PDB file of C-alpha atoms in Angstrom:
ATOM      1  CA  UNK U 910     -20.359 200.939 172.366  1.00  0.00           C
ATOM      2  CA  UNK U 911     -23.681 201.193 170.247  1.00  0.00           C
ATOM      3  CA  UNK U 912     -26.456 202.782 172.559  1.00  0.00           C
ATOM      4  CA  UNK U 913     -30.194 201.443 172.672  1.00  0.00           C
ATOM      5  CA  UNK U 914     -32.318 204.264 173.901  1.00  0.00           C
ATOM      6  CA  UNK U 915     -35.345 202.863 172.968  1.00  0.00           C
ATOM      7  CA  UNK U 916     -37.380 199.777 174.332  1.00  0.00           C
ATOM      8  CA  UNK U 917     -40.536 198.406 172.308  1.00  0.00           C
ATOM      9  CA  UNK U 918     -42.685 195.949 173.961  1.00  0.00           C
ATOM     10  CA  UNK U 919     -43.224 193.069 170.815  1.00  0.00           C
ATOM     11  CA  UNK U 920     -44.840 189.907 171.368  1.00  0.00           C
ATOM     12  CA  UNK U 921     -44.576 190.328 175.579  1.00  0.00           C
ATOM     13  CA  UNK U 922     -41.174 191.451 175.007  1.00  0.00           C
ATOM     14  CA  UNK U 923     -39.127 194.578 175.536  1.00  0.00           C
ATOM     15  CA  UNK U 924     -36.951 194.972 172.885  1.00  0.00           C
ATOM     16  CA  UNK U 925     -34.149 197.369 173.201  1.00  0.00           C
ATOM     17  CA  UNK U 926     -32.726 199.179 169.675  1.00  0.00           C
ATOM     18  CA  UNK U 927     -30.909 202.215 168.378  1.00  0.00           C
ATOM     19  CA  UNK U 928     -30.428 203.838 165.436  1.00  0.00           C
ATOM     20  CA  UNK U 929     -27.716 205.873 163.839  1.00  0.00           C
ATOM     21  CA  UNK U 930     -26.911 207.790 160.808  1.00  0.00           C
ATOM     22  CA  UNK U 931     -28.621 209.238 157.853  1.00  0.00           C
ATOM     23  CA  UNK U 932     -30.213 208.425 154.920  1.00  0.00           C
ATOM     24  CA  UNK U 933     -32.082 205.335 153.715  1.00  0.00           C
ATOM     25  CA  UNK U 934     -32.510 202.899 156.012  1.00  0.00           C
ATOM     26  CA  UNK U 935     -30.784 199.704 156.906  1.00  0.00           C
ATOM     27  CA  UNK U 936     -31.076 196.934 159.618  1.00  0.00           C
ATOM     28  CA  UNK U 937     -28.290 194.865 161.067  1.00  0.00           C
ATOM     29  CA  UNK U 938     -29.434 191.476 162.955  1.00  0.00           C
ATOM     30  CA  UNK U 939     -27.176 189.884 165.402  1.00  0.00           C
ATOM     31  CA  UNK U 940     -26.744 186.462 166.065  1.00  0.00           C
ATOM     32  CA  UNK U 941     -25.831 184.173 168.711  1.00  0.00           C
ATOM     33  CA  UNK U 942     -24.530 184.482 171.202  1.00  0.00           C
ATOM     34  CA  UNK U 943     -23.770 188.028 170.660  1.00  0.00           C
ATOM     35  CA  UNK U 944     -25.705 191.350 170.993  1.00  0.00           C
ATOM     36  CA  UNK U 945     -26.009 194.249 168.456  1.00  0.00           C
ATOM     37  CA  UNK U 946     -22.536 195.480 169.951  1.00  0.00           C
ATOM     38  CA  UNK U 947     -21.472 192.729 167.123  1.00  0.00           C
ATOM     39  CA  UNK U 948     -21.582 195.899 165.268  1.00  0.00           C
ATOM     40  CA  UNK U 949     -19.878 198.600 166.814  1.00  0.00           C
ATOM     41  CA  UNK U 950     -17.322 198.515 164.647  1.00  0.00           C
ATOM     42  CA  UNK U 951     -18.999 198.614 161.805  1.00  0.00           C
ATOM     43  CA  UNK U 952     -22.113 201.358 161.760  1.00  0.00           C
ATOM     44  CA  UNK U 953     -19.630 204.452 161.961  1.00  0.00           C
ATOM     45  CA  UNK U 954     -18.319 203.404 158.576  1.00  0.00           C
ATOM     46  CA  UNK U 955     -21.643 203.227 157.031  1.00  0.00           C
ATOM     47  CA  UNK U 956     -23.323 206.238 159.489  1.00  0.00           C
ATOM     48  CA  UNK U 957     -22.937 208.747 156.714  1.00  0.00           C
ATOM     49  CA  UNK U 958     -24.730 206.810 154.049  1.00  0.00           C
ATOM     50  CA  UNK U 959     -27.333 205.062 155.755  1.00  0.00           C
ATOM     51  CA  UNK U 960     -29.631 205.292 158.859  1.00  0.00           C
ATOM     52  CA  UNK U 961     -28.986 202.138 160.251  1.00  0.00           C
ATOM     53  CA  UNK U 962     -31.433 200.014 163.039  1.00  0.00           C
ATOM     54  CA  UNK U 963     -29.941 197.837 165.252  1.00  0.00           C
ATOM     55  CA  UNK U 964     -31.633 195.664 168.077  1.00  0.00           C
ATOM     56  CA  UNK U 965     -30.901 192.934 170.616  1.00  0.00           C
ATOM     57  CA  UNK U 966     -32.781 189.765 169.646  1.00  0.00           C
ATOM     58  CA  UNK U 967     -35.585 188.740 172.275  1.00  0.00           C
ATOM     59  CA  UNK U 968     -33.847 187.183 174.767  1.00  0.00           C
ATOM     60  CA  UNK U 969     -30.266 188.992 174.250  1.00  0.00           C
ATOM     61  CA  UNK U 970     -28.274 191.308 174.853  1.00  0.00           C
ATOM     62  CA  UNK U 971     -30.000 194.411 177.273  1.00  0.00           C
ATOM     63  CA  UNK U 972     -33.208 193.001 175.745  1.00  0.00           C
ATOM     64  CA  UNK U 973     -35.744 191.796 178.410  1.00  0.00           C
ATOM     65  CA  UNK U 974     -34.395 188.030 179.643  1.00  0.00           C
ATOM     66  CA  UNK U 975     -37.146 185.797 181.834  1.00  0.00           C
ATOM     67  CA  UNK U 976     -37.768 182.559 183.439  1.00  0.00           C
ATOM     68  CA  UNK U 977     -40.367 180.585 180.760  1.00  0.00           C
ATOM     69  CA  UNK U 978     -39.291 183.425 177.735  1.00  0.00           C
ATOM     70  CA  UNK U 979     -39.285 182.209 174.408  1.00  0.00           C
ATOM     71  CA  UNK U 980     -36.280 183.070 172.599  1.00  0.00           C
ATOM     72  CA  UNK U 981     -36.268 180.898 169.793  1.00  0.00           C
ATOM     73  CA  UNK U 982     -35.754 181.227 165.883  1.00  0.00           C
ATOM     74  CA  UNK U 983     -39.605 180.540 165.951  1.00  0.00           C
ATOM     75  CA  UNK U 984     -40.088 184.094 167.395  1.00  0.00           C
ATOM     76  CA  UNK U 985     -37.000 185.885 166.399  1.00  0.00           C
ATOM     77  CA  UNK U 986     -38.958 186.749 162.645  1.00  0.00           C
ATOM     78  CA  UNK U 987     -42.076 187.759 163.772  1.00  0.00           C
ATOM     79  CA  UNK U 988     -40.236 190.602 166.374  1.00  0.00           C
ATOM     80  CA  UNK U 989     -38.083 191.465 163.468  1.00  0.00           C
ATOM     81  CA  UNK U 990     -41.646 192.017 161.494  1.00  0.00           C
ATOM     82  CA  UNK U 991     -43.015 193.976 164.131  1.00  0.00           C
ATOM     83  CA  UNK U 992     -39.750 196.115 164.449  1.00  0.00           C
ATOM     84  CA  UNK U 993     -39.979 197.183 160.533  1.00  0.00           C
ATOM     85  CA  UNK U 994     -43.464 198.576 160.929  1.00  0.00           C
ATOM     86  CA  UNK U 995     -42.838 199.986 164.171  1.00  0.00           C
ATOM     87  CA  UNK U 996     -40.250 201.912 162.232  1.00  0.00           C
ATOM     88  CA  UNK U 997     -42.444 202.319 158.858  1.00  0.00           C
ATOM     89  CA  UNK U 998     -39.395 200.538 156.836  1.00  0.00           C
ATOM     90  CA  UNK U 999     -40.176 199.083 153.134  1.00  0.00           C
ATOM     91  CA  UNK U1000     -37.185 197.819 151.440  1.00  0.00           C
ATOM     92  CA  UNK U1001     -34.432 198.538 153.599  1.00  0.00           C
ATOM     93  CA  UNK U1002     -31.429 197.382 153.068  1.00  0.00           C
ATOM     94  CA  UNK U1003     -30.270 194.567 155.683  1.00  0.00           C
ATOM     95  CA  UNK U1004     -27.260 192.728 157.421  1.00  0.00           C
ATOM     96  CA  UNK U1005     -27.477 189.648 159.287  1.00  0.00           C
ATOM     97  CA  UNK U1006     -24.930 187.197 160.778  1.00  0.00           C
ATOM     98  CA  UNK U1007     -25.566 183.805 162.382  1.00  0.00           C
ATOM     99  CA  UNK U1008     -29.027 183.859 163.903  1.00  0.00           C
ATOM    100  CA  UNK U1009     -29.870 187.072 162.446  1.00  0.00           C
ATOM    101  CA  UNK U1010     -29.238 185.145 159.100  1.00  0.00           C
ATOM    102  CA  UNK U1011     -31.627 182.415 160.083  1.00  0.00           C
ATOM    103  CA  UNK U1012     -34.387 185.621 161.449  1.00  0.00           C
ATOM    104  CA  UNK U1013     -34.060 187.628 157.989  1.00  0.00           C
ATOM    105  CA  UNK U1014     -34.401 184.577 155.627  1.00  0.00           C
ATOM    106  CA  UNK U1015     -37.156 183.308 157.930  1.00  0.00           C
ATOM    107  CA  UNK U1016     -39.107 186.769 157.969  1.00  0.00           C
ATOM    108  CA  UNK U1017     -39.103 186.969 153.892  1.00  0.00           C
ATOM    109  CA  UNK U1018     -39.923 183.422 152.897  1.00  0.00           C
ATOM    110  CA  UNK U1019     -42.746 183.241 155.952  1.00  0.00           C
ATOM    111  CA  UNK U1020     -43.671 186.900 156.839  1.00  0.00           C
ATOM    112  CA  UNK U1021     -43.450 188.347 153.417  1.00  0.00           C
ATOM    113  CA  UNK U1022     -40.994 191.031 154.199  1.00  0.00           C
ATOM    114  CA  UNK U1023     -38.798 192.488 151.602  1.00  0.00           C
ATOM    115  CA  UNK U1024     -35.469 193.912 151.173  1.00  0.00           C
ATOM    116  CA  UNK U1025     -34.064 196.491 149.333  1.00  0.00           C
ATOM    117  CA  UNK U1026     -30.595 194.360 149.494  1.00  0.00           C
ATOM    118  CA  UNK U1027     -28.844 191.857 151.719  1.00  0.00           C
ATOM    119  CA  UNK U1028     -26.034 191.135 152.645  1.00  0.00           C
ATOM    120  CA  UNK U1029     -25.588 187.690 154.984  1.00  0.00           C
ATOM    121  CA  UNK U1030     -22.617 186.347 156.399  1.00  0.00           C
ATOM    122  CA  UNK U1031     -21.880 182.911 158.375  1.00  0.00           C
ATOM    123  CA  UNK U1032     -25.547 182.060 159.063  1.00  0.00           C
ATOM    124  CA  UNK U1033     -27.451 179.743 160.993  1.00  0.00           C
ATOM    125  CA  UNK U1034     -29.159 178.789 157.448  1.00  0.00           C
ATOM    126  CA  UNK U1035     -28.798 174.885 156.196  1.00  0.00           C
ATOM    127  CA  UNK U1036     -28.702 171.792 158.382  1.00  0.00           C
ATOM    128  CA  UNK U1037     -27.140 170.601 160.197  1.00  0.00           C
ATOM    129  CA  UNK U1038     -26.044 173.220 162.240  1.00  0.00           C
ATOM    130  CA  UNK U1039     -25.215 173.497 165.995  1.00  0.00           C
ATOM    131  CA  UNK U1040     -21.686 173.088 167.818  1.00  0.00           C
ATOM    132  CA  UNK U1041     -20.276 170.896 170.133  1.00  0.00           C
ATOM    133  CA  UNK U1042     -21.087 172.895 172.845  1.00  0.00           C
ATOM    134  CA  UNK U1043     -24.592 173.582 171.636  1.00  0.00           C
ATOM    135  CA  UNK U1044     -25.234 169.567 171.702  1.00  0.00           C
ATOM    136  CA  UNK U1045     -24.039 168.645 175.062  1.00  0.00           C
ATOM    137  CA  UNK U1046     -25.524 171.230 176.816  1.00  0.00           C
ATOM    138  CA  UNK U1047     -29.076 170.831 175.239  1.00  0.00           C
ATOM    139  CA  UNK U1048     -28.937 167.604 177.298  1.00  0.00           C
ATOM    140  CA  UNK U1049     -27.710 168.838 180.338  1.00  0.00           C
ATOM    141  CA  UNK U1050     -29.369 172.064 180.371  1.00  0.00           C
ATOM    142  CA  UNK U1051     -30.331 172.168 183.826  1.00  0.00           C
ATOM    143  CA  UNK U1052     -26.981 170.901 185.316  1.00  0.00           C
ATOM    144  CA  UNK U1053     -24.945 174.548 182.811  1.00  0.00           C
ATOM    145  CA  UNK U1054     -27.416 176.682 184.334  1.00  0.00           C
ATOM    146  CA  UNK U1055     -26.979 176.165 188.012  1.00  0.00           C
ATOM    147  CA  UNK U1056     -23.205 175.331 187.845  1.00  0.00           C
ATOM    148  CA  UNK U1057     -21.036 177.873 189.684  1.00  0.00           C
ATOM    149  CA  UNK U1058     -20.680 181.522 188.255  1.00  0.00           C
ATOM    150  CA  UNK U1059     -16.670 181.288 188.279  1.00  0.00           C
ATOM    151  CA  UNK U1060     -17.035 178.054 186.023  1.00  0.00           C
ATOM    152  CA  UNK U1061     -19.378 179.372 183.947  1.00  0.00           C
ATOM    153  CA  UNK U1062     -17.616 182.711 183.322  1.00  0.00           C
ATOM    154  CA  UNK U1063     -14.608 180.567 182.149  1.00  0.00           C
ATOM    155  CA  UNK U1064     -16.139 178.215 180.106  1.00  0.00           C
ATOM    156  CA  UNK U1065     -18.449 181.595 178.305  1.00  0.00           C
ATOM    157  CA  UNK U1066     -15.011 182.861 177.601  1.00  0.00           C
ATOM    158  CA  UNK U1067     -13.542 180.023 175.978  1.00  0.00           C
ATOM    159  CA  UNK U1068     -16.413 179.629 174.077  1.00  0.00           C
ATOM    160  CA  UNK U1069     -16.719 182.936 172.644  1.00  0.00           C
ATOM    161  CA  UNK U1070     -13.017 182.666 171.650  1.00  0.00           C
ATOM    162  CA  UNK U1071     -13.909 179.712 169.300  1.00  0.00           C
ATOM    163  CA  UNK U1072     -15.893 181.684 167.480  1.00  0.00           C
ATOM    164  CA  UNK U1073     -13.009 184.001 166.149  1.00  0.00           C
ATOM    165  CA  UNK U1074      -9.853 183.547 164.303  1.00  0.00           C
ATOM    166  CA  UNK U1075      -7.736 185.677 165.953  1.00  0.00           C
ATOM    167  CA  UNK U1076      -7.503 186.248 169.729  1.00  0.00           C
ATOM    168  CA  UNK U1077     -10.159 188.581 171.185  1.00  0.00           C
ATOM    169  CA  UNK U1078      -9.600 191.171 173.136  1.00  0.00           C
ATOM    170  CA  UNK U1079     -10.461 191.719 176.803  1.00  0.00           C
ATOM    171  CA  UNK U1080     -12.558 194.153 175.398  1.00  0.00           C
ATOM    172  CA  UNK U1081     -14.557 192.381 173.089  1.00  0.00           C
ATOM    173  CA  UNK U1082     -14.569 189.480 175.574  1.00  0.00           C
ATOM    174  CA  UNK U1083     -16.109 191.555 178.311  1.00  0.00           C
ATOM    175  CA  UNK U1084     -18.682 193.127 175.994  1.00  0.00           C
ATOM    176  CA  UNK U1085     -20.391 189.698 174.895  1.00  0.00           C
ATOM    177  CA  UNK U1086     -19.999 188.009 177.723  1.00  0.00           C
ATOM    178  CA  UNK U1087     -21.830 190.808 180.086  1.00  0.00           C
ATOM    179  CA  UNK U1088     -25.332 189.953 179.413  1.00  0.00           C
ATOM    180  CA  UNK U1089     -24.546 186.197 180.008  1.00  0.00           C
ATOM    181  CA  UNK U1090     -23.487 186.505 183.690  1.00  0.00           C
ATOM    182  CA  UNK U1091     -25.543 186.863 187.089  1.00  0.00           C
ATOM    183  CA  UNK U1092     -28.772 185.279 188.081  1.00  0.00           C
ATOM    184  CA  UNK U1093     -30.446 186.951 184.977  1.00  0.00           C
ATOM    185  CA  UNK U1094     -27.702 186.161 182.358  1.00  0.00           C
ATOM    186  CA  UNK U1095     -26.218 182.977 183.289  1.00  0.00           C
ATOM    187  CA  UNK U1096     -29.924 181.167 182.878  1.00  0.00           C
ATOM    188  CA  UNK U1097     -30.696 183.163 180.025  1.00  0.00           C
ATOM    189  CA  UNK U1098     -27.644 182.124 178.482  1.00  0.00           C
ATOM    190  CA  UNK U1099     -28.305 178.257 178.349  1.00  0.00           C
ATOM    191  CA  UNK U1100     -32.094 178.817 177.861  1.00  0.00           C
ATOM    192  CA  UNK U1101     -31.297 180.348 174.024  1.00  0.00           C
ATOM    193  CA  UNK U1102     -28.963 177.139 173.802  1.00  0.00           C
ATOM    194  CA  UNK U1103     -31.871 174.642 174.905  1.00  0.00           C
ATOM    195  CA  UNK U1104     -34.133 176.054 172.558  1.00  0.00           C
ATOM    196  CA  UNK U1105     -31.831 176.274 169.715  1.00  0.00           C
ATOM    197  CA  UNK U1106     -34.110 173.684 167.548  1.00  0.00           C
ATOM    198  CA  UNK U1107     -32.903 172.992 163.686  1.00  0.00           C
ATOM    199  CA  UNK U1108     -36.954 172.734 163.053  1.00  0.00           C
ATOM    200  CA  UNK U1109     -36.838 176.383 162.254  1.00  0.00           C
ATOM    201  CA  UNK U1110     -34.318 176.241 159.326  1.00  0.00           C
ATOM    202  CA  UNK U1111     -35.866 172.908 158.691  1.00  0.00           C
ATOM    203  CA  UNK U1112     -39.618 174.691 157.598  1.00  0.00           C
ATOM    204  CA  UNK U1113     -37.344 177.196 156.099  1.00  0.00           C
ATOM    205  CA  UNK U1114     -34.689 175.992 154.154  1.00  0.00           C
ATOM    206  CA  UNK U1115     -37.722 173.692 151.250  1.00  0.00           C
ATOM    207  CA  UNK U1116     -38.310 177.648 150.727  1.00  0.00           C
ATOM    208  CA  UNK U1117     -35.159 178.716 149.528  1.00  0.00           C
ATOM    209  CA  UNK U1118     -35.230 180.491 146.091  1.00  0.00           C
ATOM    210  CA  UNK U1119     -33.808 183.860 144.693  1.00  0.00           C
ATOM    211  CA  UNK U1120     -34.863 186.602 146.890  1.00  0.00           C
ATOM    212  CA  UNK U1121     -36.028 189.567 144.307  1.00  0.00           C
ATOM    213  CA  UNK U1122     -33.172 192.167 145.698  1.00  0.00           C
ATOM    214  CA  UNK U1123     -29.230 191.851 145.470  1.00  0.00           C
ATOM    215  CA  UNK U1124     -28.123 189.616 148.012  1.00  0.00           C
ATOM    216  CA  UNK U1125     -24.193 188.737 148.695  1.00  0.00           C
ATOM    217  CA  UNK U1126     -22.877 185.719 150.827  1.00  0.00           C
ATOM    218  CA  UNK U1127     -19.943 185.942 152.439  1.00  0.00           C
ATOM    219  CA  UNK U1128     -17.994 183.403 154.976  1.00  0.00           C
ATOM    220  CA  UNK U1129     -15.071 183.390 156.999  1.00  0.00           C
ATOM    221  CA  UNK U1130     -12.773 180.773 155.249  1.00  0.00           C
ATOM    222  CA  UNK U1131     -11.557 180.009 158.621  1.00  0.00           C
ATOM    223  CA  UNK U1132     -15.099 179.459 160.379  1.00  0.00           C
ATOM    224  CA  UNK U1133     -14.646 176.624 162.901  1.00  0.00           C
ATOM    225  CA  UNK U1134     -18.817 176.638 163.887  1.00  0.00           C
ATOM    226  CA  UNK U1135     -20.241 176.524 160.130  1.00  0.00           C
ATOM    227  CA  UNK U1136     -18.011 175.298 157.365  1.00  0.00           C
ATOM    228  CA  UNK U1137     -17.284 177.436 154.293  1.00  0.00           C
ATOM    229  CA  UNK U1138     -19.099 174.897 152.305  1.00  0.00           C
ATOM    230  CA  UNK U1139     -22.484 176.122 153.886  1.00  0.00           C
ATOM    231  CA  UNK U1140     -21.828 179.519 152.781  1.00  0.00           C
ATOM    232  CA  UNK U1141     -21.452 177.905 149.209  1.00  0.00           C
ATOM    233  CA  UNK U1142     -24.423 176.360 149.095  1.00  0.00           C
ATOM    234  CA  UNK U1143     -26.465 179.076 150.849  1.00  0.00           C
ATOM    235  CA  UNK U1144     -25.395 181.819 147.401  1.00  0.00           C
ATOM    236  CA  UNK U1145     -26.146 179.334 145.331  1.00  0.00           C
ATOM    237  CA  UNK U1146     -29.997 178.733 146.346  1.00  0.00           C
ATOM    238  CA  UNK U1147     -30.699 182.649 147.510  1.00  0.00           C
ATOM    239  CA  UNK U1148     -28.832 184.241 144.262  1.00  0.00           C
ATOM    240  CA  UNK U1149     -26.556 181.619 142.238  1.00  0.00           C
ATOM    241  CA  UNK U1150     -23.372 183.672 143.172  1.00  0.00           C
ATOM    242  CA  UNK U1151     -19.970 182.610 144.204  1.00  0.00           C
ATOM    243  CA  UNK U1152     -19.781 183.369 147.649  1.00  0.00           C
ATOM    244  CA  UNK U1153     -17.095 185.492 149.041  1.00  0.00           C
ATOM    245  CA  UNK U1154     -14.503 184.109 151.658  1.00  0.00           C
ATOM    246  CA  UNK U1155     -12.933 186.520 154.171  1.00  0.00           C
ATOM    247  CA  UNK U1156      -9.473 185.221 154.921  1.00  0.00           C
ATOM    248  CA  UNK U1157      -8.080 185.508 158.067  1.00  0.00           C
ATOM    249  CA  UNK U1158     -12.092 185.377 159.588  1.00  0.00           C
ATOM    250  CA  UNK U1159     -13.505 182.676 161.858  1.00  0.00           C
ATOM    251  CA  UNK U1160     -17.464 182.914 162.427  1.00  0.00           C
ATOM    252  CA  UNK U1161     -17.201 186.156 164.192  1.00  0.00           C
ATOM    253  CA  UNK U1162     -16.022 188.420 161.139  1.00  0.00           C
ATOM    254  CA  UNK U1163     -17.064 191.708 162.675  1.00  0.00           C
ATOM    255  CA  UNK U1164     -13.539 190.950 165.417  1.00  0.00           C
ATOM    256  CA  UNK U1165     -11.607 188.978 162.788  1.00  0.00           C
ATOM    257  CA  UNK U1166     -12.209 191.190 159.683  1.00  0.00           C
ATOM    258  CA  UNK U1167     -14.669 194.239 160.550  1.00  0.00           C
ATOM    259  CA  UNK U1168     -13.346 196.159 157.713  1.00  0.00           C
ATOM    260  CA  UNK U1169     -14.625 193.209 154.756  1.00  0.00           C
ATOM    261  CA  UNK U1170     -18.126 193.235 156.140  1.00  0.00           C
ATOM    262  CA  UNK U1171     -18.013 197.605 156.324  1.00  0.00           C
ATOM    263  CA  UNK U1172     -16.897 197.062 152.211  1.00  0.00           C
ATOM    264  CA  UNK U1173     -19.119 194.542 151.339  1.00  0.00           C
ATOM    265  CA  UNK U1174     -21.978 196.674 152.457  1.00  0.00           C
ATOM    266  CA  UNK U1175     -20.733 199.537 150.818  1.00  0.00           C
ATOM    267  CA  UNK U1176     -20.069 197.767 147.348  1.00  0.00           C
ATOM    268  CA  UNK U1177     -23.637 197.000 147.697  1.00  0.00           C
ATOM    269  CA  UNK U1178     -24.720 200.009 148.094  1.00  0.00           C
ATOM    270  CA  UNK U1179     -22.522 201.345 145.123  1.00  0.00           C
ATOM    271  CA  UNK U1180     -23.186 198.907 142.742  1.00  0.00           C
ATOM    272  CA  UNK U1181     -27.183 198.827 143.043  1.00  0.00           C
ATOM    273  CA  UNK U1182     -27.499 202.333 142.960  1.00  0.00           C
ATOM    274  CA  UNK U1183     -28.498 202.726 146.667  1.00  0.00           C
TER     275      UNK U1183
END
């Protein structure tokens, strides 16, 4: 398990985050509905090249979770802003999955930040986006939240299992499903859902150009929540590259293939001299 030592209050928030490693910096964003353990598997492999940040999203994971809280994409970029000069980062080199895709392409078209390279995977980027799940229960939002803790447990489970390829473990299973459970989690769980809100990509996505750093796209080719064919349009409008399809990887690469996101980073950081 990553650890989070630190809280930073952004925006009315607490924000919890960690760091780990050495050397330049880079930031990994989560998405939904995960935490930053989404990349515990990952940040020992690339601890001895690079000091990497790591954070639960407002709203997630041990980050603060209230009645009324907005958790949207709408604020997810301006926290990540406020995290990079809390930490006094220009250029660092960033990851981002899902909605941490949608946060990091949001924060450099609208709040100007820039990246030394980046490296995005199965994101929350072009409409229309939003599963099956995601749809039904943004009309019954009220009627998830209060239904009984053993049902929801169950259905959290099987939902989180979509997301992979192969069959998680009780491990994995346990770890994202944690923050989601109780009279905190369960709430906070179908509150992201009910404000998950395709306007954000929407005043986004017009933006889309080449971002002025080295930027791969890869998918998993067996993603069940975002087609591969998003992932083929996304390289095309942020660098007019092929992207790269993990085999063997649902949405949630970091269970399915953990190993082609740790070399993807690292060919980045090889081939651009970083």
């Amino acid at each position: 398990m990553l650890e989070l030592p630190y809280t930073s209050n952004i925006h009315g928030n607490a924000v919890r985050w960690g760091k780990m490693g050495d050397g330049p910096p880079l930031v990994a964003v989560h998405g939904t509905p995960f935490s930053s353990q989404v990349w515990r598997r990952i940040v020992p492999h690339i601890m001895d090249r690079r000091t990497v940040y790591y954070f639960d999203l407002v709203g997630y994971g041990l980050s603060e979770m209230r009645e009324g809280q907005d958790v949207s994409l709408g604020v997810q970029n301006k926290v990540l802003a406020a995290l990079f000069d809390e930490w006094e980062l220009t250029r660092p080199d960033v990851l981002a999955h899902d909605f941490g895709g949608a946060t990091v392409l949001r924060a450099y078209y609208l709040d100007g930040l820039r990246y030394g390279s980046l490296t995005i995977f199965d994101a929350v980027a072009l409409a229309p986006w939003g599963s099956p799940l995601v749809q039904h229960v943004r009309k019954h939002t009220t009627a998830f939240a209060e239904m009984p803790e053993y049902m929801h447990k169950a259905m959290l489970r099987a939902y989180l299992q979509t997301a992979a390829h192969i069959e998680l473990s009780e491990e994995a299973l346990e770890i994202y499903s944690a923050p989601w459970i109780g009279p905190v989690g369960q709430p906070a769980f179908y509150r992201q859902i009910a404000q998950m809100n395709q306007i954000y990509t929407d005043e986004v996505e017009p933006l889309y150009g080449p971002l002025d750093c080295p930027v791969s796209v890869l998918w998993g080719a067996c993603d069940e929540w975002i087609p591969p064919e998003k992932g083929e349009a996304l390289a095309q409008s942020l660098s007019g590259q092929a992207c790269q399809l993990i085999s063997e990887a649902g949405h949630l690469v970091q269970e399915d293939r953990p190993e082609a996101i740790v070399a993807a980073v690292l060919k980045q950081i090889s081939d651009h001299g970083r």
